């Protein structure tokens, strides 16, 4: 039973832990981020889709990864005894939607969405319990060109936000390459590293090696007492050995990205692991080059088998998710956020109630001509009303008193230049 708040106790003004309120200044930033996301995605020919935040819980159990499902989902039983989850990510929903209509849809699909997602995480810088995420996904293309397009789009979003290539780094790895690397490592350090359990441990540890080097070292010791970070990572990676028998060549990916005008992408095999079990090919993450910000800004990868969970053929897919929290932090620290726009083009100051109808008429005329107009009906001193316009950053002020109402002539004052003009 839910407890009723005591009548005498005041309710808290704090939002629920880990979620955010969006005051108008925040909303203006949010809208700027969403507008930029949409513009970039649409410039590559991507179409927008959407879905409900509620999903059956079993959608995530098959392939999302243990940490997300067991520790991070908001799951509850509804009134009809169904287990329901507030979606923690969009990819399973997207795979479900594509699988449901695969006969009608025209492939390749280029789709994007900006869903609100919920994860029960420990709130900290860059991590909250509710965030919005641009999802860009390309379905139906097996080849490396699709990987290049998705990484190019990810890079273009950053550039459209005003970032230059020196501000961010694209780190690329691949599940296939990681498997080959492990084979090579096992050749050097012993076959027991290749067992499924050791492989999973090793990959999970790699995921934390930069964030938590001590836990990384301790974890390696647990796999085998003689394993040290130096032994595992210290050797120059033998790319030729790793690339043998692979269709996707690492060098060809970086050179194709260069040809697409991307010069800040590097192959970093053991740095980009990503937490989801559904990735099958390349995985990538974008990092801030400022060493103070060590967390990935966003990431994605190829997942060619997810639609087969719903029966039928596999459909190759590649995409990424970019969160609003990390990009906002990045834009703020880099001074890349544009100045917020004033809420109106004109502010009409009204001396008294008698002039209110005339003020409204002027406002309507201006609005009919496409301007944004706010009318101050406080009837405070005109000086105070002008201050109020100034505080909101509104540039043009119109003062309406008995004189203006009588002869119908109105002047506009530009608060910045002080200039006055007849309207
Ligand atoms: P992800 O790495 O879990 O991938 O999330 C992508 C991005 O969403 C993160 O890099 C971060 O920007 C943001 N994000 C994730 N969790 C939080 C959080 N708790 N608070 C704030 N921001 C967060 C995915 O979700 C994949 N489904 C992406 C994908 C799409 N892969 C292929 N297509």
Coordinates of N, CA, C and O and ligand atoms in Angstrom, one line a residue, residues 89 91 119 121 126-128 131 133 135 137 274 276 278-279 297-300 303 319-321 323 325-326, ligand 1:
X89 N 16.6 1.4 -23.1 CA 17.2 1.7 -24.4 C 16.2 1.4 -25.5 O 15.2 0.8 -25.3
X91 N 17.0 0.1 -28.7 CA 17.4 -0.9 -29.8 C 16.4 -2.1 -29.8 O 16.0 -2.5 -30.9
X119 N 16.9 4.3 -16.6 CA 17.8 3.3 -16.1 C 18.1 3.6 -14.6 O 18.4 4.7 -14.2
X121 N 20.3 3.9 -12.3 CA 21.8 3.9 -12.1 C 22.0 4.8 -10.9 O 21.2 5.6 -10.5
X126 N 27.0 12.9 -15.8 CA 26.9 12.2 -17.0 C 26.0 11.0 -16.9 O 25.7 10.3 -17.9
X127 N 25.5 10.6 -15.7 CA 24.6 9.5 -15.5 C 23.4 9.9 -14.7 O 23.6 10.3 -13.5
X128 N 22.2 9.7 -15.2 CA 21.0 10.0 -14.4 C 20.0 8.8 -14.7 O 20.4 7.9 -15.4
X131 N 17.0 9.7 -19.2 CA 17.6 10.6 -20.2 C 17.0 10.5 -21.6 O 16.2 9.6 -21.8
X133 N 17.7 10.1 -25.7 CA 18.9 9.6 -26.5 C 18.5 9.6 -28.0 O 17.5 9.0 -28.4
X135 N 18.7 8.0 -31.3 CA 19.1 6.7 -31.9 C 19.0 6.8 -33.4 O 18.0 7.2 -34.0
X137 N 19.8 4.4 -36.7 CA 20.1 3.0 -37.1 C 19.8 2.7 -38.6 O 18.9 3.3 -39.1
X274 N 31.7 -2.2 -24.8 CA 30.3 -1.9 -24.8 C 29.5 -3.1 -24.1 O 29.8 -4.2 -24.3
X276 N 26.4 -4.3 -24.2 CA 25.3 -5.1 -24.7 C 25.7 -6.4 -25.4 O 26.7 -6.4 -26.2
X278 N 24.1 -7.9 -27.7 CA 23.6 -8.1 -29.1 C 24.6 -7.6 -30.2 O 24.4 -7.9 -31.4
X279 N 25.7 -6.9 -29.8 CA 26.6 -6.5 -30.9 C 27.3 -7.7 -31.5 O 27.7 -8.6 -30.8
X297 N 31.2 9.8 -24.6 CA 30.1 10.7 -24.9 C 28.9 9.9 -25.4 O 27.8 10.2 -25.1
X298 N 29.2 9.0 -26.3 CA 28.2 8.1 -26.8 C 28.8 7.0 -27.6 O 30.0 7.0 -27.9
X299 N 27.9 6.0 -28.1 CA 28.5 4.9 -28.8 C 27.4 4.0 -29.5 O 26.2 4.3 -29.4
X300 N 27.9 3.1 -30.2 CA 27.0 2.2 -30.9 C 27.8 1.0 -31.6 O 28.9 0.7 -31.2
X303 N 24.8 -4.9 -35.1 CA 24.0 -6.0 -34.4 C 23.2 -6.7 -35.5 O 22.1 -6.3 -35.7
X319 N 24.1 1.0 -35.8 CA 23.5 2.2 -35.3 C 24.2 2.7 -34.1 O 25.2 2.1 -33.6
X320 N 23.7 3.9 -33.5 CA 24.3 4.4 -32.3 C 23.3 5.1 -31.5 O 22.2 5.4 -32.0
X321 N 23.6 5.3 -30.2 CA 22.7 6.1 -29.3 C 23.6 7.2 -28.7 O 24.7 7.0 -28.2
X323 N 23.3 10.3 -25.9 CA 22.5 10.9 -24.8 C 22.6 12.4 -24.7 O 23.6 13.0 -25.1
X325 N 22.5 14.1 -21.9 CA 23.2 14.6 -20.7 C 24.7 14.8 -21.0 O 25.2 15.8 -20.7
X326 N 25.3 13.8 -21.6 CA 26.7 13.9 -21.9 C 27.0 14.9 -22.9 O 28.0 15.6 -22.8
Ligands
LIG1 P1 24.5 3.0 -24.5 O1 26.0 3.0 -24.6 O2 23.9 2.2 -23.3 O3 24.0 2.4 -25.8 O4 23.9 4.4 -24.4 C1 24.3 5.4 -25.4 C2 24.5 6.7 -24.8 O5 23.3 7.1 -24.1 C3 25.6 6.8 -23.8 O6 26.9 6.9 -24.3 C4 25.2 8.1 -23.0 O7 25.5 9.2 -23.9 C5 23.7 7.9 -23.0 N1 23.3 7.3 -21.7 C6 23.2 5.9 -21.4 N2 22.8 5.7 -20.1 C7 22.7 7.0 -19.6 C8 22.3 7.5 -18.3 N3 22.0 6.6 -17.3 N4 22.3 8.8 -18.1 C9 22.7 9.6 -19.1 N5 23.0 9.3 -20.3 C10 23.0 7.9 -20.6 C11 22.7 2.1 -26.1 O8 21.7 2.4 -25.4 C12 22.5 1.4 -27.4 N6 21.1 0.9 -27.5 C13 22.8 2.3 -28.6 C14 22.6 1.8 -29.9 C15 21.7 2.1 -30.9 N7 23.4 0.8 -30.5 C16 22.9 0.6 -31.7 N8 21.9 1.4 -31.9

